[in-house]
CSV table of C-alpha atoms in Angstrom, one decimal:
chain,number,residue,atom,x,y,z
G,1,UNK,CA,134.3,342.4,99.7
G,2,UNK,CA,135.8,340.9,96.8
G,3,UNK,CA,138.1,338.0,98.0
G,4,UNK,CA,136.5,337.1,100.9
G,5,UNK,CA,132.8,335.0,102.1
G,6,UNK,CA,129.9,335.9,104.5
G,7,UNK,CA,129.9,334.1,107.4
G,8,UNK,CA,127.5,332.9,110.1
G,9,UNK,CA,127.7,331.4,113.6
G,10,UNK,CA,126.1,328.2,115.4
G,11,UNK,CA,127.5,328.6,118.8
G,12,UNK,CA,130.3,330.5,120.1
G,13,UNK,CA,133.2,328.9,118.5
G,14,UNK,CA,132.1,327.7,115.0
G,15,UNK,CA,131.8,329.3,111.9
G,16,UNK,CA,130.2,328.5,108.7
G,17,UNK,CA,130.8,329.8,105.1
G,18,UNK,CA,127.1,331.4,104.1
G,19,UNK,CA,125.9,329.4,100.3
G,20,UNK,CA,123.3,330.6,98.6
G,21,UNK,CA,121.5,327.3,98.9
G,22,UNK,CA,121.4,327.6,102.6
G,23,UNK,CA,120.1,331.5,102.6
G,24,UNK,CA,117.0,333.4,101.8
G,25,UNK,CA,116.7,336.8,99.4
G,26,UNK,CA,116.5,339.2,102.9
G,27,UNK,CA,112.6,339.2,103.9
G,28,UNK,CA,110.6,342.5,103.2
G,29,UNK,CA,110.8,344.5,106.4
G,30,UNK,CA,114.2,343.2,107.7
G,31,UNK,CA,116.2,345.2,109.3
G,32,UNK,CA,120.3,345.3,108.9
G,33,UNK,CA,122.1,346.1,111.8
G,34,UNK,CA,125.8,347.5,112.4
G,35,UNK,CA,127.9,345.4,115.1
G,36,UNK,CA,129.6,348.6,117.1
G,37,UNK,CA,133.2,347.5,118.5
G,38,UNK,CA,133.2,344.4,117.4
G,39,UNK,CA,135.3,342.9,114.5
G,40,UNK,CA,133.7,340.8,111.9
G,41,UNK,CA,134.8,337.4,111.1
G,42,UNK,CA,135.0,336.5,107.3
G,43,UNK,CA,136.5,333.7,105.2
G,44,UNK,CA,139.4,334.0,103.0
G,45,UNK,CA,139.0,332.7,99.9
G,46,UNK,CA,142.5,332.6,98.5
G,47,UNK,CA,143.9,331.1,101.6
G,48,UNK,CA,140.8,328.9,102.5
G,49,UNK,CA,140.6,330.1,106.6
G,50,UNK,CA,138.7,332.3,108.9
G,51,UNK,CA,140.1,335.2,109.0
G,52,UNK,CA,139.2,338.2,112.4
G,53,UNK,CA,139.0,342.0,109.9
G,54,UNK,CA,139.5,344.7,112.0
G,55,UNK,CA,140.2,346.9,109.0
G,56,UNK,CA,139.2,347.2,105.2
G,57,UNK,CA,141.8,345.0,103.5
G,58,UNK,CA,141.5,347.4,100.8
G,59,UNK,CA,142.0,350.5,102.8
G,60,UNK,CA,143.7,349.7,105.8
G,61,UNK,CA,143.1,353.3,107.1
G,62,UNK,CA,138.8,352.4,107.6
G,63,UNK,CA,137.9,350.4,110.0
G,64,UNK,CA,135.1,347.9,109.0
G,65,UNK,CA,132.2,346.1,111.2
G,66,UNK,CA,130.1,343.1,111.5
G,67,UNK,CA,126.6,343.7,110.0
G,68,UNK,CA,123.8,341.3,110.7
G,69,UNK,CA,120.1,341.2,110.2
G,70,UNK,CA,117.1,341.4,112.4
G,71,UNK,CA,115.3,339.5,110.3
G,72,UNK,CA,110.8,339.5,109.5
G,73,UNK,CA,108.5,337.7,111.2
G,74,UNK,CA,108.3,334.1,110.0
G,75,UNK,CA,111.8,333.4,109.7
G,76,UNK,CA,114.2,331.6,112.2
G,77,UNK,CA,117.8,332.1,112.0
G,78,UNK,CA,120.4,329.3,110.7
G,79,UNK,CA,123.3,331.2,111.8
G,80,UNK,CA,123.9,334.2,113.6
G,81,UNK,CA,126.5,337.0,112.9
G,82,UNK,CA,129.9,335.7,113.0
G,83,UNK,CA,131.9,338.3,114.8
G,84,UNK,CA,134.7,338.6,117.9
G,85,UNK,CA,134.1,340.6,121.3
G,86,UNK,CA,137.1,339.7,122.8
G,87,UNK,CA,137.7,342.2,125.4
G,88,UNK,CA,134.2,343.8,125.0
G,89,UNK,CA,131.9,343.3,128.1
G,90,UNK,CA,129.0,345.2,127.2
G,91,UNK,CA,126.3,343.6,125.6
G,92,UNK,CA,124.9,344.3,122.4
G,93,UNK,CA,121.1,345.5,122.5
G,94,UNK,CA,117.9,343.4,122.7
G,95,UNK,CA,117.4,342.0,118.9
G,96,UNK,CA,118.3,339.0,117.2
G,97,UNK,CA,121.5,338.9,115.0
G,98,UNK,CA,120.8,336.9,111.9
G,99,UNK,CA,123.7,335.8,109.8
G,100,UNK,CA,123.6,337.9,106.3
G,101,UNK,CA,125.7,338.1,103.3
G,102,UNK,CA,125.5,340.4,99.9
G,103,UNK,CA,125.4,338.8,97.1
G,104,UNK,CA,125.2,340.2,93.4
G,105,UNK,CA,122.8,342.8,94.0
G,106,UNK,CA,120.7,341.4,97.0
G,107,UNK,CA,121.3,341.0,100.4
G,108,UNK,CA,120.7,336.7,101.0
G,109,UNK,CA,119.7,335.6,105.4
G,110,UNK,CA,121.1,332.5,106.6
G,111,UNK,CA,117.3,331.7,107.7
G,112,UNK,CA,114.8,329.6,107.4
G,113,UNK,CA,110.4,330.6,106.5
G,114,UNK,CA,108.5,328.7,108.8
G,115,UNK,CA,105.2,330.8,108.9
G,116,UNK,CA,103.9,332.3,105.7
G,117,UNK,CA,101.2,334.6,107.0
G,118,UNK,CA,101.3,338.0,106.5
G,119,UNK,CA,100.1,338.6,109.9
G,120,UNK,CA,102.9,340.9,110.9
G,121,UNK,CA,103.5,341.9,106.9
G,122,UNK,CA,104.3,345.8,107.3
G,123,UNK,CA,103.1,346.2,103.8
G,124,UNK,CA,99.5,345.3,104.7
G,125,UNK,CA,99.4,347.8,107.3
G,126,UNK,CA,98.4,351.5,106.2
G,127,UNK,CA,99.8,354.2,108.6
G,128,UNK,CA,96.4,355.6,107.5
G,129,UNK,CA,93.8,353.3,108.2
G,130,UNK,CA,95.7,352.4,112.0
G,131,UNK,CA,94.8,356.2,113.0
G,132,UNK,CA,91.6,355.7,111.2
G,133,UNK,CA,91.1,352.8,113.4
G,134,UNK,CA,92.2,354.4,116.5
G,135,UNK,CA,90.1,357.3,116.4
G,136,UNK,CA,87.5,355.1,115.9
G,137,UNK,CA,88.2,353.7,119.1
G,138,UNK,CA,88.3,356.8,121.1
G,139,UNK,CA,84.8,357.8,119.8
G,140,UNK,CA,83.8,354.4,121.3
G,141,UNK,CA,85.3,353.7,124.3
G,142,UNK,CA,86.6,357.1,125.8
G,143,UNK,CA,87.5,355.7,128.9
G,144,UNK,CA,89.1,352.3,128.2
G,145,UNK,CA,92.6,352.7,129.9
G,146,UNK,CA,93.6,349.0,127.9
G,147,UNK,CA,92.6,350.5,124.0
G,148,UNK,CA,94.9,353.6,125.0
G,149,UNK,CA,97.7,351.7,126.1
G,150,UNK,CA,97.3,349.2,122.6
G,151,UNK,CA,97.5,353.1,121.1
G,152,UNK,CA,100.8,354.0,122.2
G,153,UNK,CA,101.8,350.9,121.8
G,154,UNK,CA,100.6,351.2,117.6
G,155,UNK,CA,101.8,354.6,117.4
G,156,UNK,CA,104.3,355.1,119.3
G,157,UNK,CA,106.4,351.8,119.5
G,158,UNK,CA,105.0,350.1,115.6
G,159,UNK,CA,104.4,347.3,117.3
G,160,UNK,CA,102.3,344.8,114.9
G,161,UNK,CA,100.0,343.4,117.3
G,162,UNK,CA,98.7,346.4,118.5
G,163,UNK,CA,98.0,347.6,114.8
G,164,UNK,CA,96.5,344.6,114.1
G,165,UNK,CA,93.5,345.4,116.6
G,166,UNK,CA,93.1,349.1,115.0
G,167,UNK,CA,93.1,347.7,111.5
G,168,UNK,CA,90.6,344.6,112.5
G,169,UNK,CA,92.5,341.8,111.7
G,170,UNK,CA,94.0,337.9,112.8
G,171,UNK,CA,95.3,338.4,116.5
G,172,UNK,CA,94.7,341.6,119.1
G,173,UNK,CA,97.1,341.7,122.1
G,174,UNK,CA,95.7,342.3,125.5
G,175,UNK,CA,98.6,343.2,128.1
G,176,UNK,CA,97.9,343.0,131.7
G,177,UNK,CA,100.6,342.6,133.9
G,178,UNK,CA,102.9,345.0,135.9
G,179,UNK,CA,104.7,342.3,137.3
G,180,UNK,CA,106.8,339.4,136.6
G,181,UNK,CA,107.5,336.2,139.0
G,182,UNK,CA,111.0,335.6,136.4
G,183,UNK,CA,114.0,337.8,135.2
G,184,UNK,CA,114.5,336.8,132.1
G,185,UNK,CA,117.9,337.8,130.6
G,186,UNK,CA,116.3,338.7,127.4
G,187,UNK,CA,113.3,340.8,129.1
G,188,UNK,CA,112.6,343.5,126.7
G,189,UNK,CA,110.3,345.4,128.9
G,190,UNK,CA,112.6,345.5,132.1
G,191,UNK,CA,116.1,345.3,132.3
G,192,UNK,CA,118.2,347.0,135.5
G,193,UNK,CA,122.1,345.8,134.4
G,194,UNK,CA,123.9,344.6,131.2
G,195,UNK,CA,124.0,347.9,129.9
G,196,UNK,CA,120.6,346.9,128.7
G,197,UNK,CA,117.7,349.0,127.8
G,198,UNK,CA,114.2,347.8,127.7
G,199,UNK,CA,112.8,348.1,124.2
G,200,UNK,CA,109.5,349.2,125.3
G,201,UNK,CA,108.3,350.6,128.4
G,202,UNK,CA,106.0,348.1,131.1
G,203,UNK,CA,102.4,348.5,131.3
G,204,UNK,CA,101.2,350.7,134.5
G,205,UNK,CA,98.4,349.4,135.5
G,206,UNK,CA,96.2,346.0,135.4
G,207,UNK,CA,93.2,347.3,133.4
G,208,UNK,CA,89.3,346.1,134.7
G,209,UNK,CA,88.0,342.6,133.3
G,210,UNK,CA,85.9,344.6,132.0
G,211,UNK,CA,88.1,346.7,130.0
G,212,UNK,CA,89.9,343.5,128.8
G,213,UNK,CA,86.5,342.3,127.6
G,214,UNK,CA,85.8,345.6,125.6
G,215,UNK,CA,88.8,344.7,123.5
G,216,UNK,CA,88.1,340.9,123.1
G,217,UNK,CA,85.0,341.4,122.0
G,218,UNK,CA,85.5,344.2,119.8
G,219,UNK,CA,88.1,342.2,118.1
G,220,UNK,CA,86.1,339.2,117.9
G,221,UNK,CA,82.6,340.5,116.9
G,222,UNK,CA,84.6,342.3,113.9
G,223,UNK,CA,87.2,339.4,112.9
G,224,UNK,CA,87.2,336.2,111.4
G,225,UNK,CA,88.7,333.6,113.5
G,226,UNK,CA,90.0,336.1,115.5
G,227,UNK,CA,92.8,335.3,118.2
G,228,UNK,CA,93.0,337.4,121.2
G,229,UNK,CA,95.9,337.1,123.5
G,230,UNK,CA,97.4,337.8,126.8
G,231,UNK,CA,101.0,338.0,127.6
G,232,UNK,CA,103.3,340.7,125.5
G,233,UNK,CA,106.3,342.2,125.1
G,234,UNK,CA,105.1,345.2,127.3
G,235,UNK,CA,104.1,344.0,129.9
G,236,UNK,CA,105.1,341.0,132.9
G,237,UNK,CA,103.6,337.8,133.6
G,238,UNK,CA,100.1,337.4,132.7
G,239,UNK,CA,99.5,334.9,135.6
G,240,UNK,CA,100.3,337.0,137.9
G,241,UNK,CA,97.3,339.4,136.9
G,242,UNK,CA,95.1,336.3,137.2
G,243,UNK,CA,92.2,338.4,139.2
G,244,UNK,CA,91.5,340.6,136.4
G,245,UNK,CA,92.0,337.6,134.0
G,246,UNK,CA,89.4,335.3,135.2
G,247,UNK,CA,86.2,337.2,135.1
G,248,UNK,CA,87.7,338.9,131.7
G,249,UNK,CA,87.3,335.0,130.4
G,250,UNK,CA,84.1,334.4,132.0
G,251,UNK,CA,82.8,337.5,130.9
G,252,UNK,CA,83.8,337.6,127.1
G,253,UNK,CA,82.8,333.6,127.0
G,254,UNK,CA,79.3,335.0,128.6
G,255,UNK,CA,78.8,336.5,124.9
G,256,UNK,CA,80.3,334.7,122.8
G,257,UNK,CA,82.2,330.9,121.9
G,258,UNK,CA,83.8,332.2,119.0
G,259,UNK,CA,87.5,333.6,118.8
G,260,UNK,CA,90.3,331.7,120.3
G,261,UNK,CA,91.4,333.0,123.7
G,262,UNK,CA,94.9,332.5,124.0
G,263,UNK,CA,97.9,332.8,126.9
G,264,UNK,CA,101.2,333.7,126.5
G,265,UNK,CA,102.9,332.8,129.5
G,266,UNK,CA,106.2,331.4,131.4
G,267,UNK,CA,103.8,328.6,132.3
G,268,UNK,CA,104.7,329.1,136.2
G,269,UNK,CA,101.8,329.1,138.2
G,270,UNK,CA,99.8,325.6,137.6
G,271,UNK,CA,96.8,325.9,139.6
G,272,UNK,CA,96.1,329.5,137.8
G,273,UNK,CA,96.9,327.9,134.6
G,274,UNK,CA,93.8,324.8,135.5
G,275,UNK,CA,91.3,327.6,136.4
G,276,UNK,CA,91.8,329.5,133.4
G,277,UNK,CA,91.6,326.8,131.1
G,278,UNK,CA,88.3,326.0,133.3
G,279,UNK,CA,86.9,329.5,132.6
G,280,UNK,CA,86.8,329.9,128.7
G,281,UNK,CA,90.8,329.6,127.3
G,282,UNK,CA,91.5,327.9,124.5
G,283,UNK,CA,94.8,327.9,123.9
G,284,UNK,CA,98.3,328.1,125.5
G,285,UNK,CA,101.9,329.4,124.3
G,286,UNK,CA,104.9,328.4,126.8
G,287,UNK,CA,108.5,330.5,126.1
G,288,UNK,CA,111.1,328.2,126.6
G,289,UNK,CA,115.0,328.9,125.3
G,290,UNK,CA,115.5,325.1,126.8
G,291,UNK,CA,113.6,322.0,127.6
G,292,UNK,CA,116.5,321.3,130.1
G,293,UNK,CA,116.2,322.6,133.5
G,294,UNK,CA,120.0,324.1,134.2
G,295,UNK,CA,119.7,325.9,130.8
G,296,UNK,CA,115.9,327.0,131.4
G,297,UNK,CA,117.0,328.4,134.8
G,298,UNK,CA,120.3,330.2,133.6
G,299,UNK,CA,118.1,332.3,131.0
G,300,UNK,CA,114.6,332.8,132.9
G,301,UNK,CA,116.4,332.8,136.4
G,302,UNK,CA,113.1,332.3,138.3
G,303,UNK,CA,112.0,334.0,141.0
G,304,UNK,CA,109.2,332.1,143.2
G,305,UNK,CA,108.6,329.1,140.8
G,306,UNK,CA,110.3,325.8,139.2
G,307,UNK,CA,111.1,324.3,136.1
G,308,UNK,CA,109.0,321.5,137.5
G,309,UNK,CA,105.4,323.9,138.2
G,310,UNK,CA,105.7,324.6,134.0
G,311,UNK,CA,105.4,321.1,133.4
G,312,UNK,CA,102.3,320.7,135.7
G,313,UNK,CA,101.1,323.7,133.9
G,314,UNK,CA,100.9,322.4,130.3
G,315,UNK,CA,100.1,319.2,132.3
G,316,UNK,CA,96.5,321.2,133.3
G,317,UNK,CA,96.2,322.6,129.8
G,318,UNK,CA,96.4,319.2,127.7
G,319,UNK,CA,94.0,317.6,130.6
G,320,UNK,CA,91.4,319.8,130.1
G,321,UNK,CA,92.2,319.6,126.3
G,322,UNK,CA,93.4,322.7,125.5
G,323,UNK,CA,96.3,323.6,122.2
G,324,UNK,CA,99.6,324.2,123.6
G,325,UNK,CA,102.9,325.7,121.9
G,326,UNK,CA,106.4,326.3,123.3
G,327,UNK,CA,107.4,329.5,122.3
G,328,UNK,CA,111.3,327.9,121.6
G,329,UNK,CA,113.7,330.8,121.5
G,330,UNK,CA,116.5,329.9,119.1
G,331,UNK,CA,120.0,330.4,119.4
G,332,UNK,CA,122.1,328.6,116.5
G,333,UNK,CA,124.7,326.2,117.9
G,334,UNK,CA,122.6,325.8,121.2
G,335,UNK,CA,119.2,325.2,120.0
G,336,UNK,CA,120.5,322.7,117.3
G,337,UNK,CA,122.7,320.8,119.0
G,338,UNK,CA,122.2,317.0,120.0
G,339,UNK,CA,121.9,317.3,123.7
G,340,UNK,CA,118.7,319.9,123.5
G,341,UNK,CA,117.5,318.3,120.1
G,342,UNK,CA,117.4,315.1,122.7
G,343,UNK,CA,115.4,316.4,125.1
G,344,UNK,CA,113.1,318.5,123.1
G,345,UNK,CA,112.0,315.3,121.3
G,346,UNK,CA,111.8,313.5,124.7
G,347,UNK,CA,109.8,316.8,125.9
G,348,UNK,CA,107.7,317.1,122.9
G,349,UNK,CA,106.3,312.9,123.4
G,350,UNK,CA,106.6,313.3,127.3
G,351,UNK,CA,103.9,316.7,126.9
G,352,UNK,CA,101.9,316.2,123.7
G,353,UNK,CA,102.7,319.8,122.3
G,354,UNK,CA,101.0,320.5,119.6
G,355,UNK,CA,102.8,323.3,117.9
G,356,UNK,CA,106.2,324.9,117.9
G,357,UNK,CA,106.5,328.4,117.3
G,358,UNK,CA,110.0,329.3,116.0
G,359,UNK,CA,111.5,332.5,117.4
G,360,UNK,CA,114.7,334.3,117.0
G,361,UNK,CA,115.9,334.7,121.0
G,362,UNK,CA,116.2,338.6,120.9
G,363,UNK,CA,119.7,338.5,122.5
G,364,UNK,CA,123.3,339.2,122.8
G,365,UNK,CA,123.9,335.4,121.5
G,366,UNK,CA,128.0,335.4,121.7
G,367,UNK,CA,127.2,336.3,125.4
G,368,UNK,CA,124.4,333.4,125.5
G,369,UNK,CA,126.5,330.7,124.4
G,370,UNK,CA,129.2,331.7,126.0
G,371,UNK,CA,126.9,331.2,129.7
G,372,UNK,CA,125.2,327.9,128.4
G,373,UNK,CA,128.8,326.4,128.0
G,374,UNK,CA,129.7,327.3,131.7
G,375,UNK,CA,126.3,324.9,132.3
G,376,UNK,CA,127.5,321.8,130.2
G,377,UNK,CA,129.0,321.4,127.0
G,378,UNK,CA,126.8,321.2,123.9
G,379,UNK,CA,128.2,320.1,121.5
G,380,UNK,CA,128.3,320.6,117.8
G,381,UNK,CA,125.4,322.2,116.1
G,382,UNK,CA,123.7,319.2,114.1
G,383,UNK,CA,121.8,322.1,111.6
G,384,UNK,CA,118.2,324.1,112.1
G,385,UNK,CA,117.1,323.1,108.8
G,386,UNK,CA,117.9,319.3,109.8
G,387,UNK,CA,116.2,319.2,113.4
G,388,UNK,CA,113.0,320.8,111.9
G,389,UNK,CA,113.2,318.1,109.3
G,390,UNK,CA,113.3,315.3,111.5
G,391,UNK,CA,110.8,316.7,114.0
G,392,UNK,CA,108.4,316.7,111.0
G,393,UNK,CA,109.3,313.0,110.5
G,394,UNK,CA,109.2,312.0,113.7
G,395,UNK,CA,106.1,314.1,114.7
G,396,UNK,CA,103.6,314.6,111.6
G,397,UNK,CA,101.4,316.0,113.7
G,398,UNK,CA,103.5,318.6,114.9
G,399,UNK,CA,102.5,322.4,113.8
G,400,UNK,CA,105.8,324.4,112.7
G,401,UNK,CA,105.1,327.9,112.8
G,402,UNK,CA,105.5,331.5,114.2
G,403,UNK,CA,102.1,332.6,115.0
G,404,UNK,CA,99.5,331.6,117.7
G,405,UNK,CA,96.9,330.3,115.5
G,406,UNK,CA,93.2,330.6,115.4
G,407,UNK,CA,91.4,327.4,116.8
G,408,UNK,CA,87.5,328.0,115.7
């Protein structure tokens, strides 16, 4: 609106005026999202404040609403969506809410590119040549229970990964578990209050090692340095399916040392973690929205493990020297500010990660602050843009990225 700025949030309680300096032309394959309910927060240009819109200053008879962005793989929000809730208990679905701002003819993201692969690039994905690829995959393994699940998944849900392994390219997804030993707040495969919805539904059963070495192989045999990978959004823990996940290793590592076997994983269950690595895997992605204990615990609430047993599990993974990422669920305000960005580096040195893969916490993230600052008070945000900085300085060796990448 003419008159007034885009603004973005870092935290619950500060706002910043989006520049065009500090924003991005919207990625391909973005997606804008309308805030229901809640009231945007814009900046005033003529009196030089914040200002709560509950209406169109123009036309005080339409009611406006925040819009913000759920923005394309690769990119990791500065801000998110400046907007109030007061009053509002319900929490808003299970997507990230990038700050975004019009400007001339172009909608501009307060975000940052971090990965440019086109790995998850809608563009190079044919609607076409996926059911080509998934017929294919009938024909040659009728009774695979894992390559129909990866169908619906395709087809049904668009998720990338699972198109990736019909149209033969970088990583294929391999879902296992039914169960999950945490309860994440963010789960986006089971949710039971919040007024939350699951985005996808859970995997049903724990397919065969042997189906899970169909896949890997198939993928491998026809891909150059492919990356196969347990632990997705549709399904639990992966650990927790560790009897079909053994033998799957030994068995796809009985054909073949290429391809990069990787786990995606909450990191809880050590001992698995040692006899995995043992087996044939190469590689190792923790999720973490914290390095610090109270703050991991208040998101991933749990249930039969500690903060303490993921430690000892990327502990067994660099001992047996294996690649290891944290998965590091950003939340402007929170992730940037100087208490975390103090551990993290003390974390990073302390556990000799090798990568950091930037995600957008998918997540009602007014509500998220709002519980972290019940934990301890964190401060003002020092900037994404500068904490990446400085962990490149301070870490050369550091990957900074988005995908798990391919190791042979």
């Amino acid at each position: 609106m003419e008159g007034y700025g885009a603004v973005g949030m870092s935290g619950s309680n500060t706002p910043f005026v989006l520049k065009k300096e500090k924003t991005v032309p919207m990625p391909h394959g973005s997606e804008l999202m309308m805030l229901p309910q809640r009231r945007p927060i814009v900046y005033n240009i003529a009196k030089d404040k914040f200002e709560i819109l509950e209406h169109n200053p123009f036309n005080l008879d339409e009611k406006i609403f925040p819009v913000a962005v759920f923005n394309s793989p690769g990119y990791v929000n500065r801000h998110f969506c400046a907007y109030d809730d007061e009053g509002i208990k319900d929490h808003l679905p299970l997507f990230s809410y990038g700050a975004v701002g019009f400007k001339k003819n172009n909608f501009r993201s307060a975000a940052i590119r971090v990965d440019k692969e086109p790995r998850q690039d809608l563009r190079q994905m044919p609607h076409k040549s996926i059911v080509k690829g998934v017929s294919k995959m009938q024909k040659k393994y009728p009774d695979n229970r894992l390559i129909r699940h990866l169908e619906t998944c395709a087809l049904h849900y668009g998720c990338p990964a699972g198109k990736n392994f019909f149209l033969k390219r970088y990583e294929a997804p391999l879902p296992t578990s039914m169960v999950c030993n945490a309860n994440c707040l963010g789960c986006i495969s089971l949710q039971t209050q919040n007024n939350l919805c699951a985005c996808q539904e859970r995997i049903s059963f724990t397919p065969s090692p042997e189906e899970i070495a169909q896949v890997s192989l198939e993928h491998i045999f026809h891909v150059k340095k492919a990356v196969v990978s347990f632990g997705q959004g549709c399904e639990g823990e992966p650990l927790t399916a560790f009897k079909s996940l053994e033998p799957a290793i030994r068995l796809i590592r009985a054909k073949t040392d290429k391809g990069t076997i990787n786990l995606n994983t909450n990191a809880s269950l050590p001992e698995y973690v040692d006899k995995l690595c043992s087996a044939g895997l190469d590689s190792m992605r923790v999720s973490l929205n914290s390095v610090r204990e109270n703050c991991y615990n208040a998101y991933f609430r749990p249930r039969s493990y500690k903060f303490s047993d993921v430690l000892k599990s990327i502990n067994a993974a660099k001992e047996l020297g294996k690649f290891v990422s944290i998965n590091y669920l950003n939340c402007p305000g929170f992730t940037d500010s100087q208490k975390e960005f103090t551990a993290l580096k003390e974390f990073i040195a302390a556990n000799q990660i090798d990568m950091i893969q930037w995600r957008n916490l998918n997540f009602d993230l007014k509500k998220y602050c709002e519980l972290m600052s019940k934990i301890e008070d964190y401060g003002r945000p020092l900037g994404m843009k500068t904490i990446i900085k400085e962990l490149s300085l301070h870490f050369p060796n550091l990957i900074h990225g988005y995908f798990n990448p391919p190791l042979f």
